[in-house]
PDB file of C-alpha atoms in Angstrom:
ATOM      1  CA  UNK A  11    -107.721 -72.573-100.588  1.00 74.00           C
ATOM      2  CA  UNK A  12    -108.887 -75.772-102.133  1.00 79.00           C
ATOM      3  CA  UNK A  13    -107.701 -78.953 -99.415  1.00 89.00           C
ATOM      4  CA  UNK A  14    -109.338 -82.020-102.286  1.00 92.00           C
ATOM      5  CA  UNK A  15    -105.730 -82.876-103.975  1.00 93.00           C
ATOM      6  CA  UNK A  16    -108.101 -83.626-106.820  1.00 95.00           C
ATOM      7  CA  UNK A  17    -110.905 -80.558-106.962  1.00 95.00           C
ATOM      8  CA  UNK A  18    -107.038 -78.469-106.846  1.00 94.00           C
ATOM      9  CA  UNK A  19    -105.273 -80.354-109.742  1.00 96.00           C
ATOM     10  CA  UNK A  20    -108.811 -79.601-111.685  1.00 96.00           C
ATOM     11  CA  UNK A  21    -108.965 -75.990-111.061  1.00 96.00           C
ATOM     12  CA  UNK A  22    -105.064 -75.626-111.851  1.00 96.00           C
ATOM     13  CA  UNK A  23    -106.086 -77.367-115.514  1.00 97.00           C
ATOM     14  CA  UNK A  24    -108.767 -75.215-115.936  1.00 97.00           C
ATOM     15  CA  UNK A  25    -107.052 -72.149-115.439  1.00 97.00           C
ATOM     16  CA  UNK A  26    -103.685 -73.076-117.303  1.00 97.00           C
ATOM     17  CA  UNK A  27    -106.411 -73.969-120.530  1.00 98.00           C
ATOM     18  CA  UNK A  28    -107.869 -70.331-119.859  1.00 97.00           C
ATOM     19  CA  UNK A  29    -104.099 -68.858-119.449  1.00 97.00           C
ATOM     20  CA  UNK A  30    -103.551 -70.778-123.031  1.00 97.00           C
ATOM     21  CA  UNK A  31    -106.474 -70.121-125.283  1.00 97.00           C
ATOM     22  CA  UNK A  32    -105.743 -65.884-123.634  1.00 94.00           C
ATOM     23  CA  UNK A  33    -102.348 -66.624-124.763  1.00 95.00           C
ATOM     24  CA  UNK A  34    -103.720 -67.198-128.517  1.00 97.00           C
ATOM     25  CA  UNK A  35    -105.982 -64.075-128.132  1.00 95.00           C
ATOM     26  CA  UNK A  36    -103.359 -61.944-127.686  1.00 94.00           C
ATOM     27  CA  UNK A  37    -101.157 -63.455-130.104  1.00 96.00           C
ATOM     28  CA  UNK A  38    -103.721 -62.422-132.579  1.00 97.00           C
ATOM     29  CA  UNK A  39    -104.567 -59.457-131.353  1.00 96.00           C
ATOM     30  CA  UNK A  40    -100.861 -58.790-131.608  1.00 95.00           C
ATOM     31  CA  UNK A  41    -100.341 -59.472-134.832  1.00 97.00           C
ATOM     32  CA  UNK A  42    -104.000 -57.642-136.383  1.00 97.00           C
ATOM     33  CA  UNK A  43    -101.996 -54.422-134.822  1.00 97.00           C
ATOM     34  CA  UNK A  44     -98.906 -55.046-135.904  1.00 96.00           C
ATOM     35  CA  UNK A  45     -99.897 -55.292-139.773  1.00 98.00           C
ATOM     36  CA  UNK A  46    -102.291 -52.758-139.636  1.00 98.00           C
ATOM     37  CA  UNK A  47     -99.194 -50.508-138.020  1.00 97.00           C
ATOM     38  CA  UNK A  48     -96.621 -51.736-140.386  1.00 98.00           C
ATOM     39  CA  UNK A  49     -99.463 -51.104-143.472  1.00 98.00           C
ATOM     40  CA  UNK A  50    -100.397 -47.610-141.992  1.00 97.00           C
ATOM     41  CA  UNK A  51    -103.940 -47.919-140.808  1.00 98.00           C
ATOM     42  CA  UNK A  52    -102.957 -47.329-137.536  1.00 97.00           C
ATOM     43  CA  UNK A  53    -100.567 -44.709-135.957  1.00 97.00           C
ATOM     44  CA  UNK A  54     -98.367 -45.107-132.770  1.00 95.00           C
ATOM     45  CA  UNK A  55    -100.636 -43.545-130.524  1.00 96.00           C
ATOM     46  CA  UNK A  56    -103.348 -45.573-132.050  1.00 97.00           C
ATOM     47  CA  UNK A  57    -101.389 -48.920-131.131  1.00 96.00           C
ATOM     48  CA  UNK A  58    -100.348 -47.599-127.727  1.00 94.00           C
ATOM     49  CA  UNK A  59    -104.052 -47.259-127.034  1.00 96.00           C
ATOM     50  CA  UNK A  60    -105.240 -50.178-127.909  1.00 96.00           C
ATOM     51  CA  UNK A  61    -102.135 -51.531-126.191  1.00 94.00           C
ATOM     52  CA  UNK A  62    -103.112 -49.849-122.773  1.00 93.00           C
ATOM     53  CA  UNK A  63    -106.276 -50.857-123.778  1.00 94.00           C
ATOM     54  CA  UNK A  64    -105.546 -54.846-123.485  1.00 92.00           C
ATOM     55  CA  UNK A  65    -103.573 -54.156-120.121  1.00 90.00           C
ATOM     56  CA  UNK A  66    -100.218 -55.031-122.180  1.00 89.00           C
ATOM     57  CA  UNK A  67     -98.742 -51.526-122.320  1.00 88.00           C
ATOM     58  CA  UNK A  68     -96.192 -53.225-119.553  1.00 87.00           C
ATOM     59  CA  UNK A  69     -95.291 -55.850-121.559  1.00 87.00           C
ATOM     60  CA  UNK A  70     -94.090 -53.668-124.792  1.00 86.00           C
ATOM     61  CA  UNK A  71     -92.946 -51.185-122.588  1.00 86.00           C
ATOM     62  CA  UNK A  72     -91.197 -52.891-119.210  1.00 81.00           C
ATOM     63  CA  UNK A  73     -88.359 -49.940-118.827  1.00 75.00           C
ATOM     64  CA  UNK A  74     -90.997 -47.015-118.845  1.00 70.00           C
ATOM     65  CA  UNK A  75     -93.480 -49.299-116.401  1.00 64.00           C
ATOM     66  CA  UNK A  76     -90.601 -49.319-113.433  1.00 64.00           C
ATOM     67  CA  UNK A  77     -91.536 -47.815-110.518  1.00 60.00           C
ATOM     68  CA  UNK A  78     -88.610 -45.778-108.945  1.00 53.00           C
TER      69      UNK A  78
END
């Protein structure tokens, strides 16, 4: 844990810019597989694999992600 108010405020800035410029990766990552889905030059599976691929599988799929 970082004690400097100031080195912490830094680091939190720095990693909120990296959470935002991931943010517009996947956005357009998103999108590139969505057209290419919608257009038919990917299947389902395809998609799901690139999906699981990214680590986002969760995020399209949150009911089948639940751990019972």
């Amino acid at each position: 844990m970082v004690s400097d108010p100031n080195i912490r405020k830094q680091l939190q800035l720095a990693g909120l810019r990296f959470m935002c410029s991931r943010a517009r990766w996947l956005e357009s990552e998103a999108k590139i597989l969505g057209i290419s889905l919608k257009n038919g030059n990917l299947s389902t599976a395809e998609v799901d694999s690139r999906l699981e691929e990214m680590g986002v599988l969760h995020i399209v799929y949150p009911e089948l992600m639940v751990c019972e």
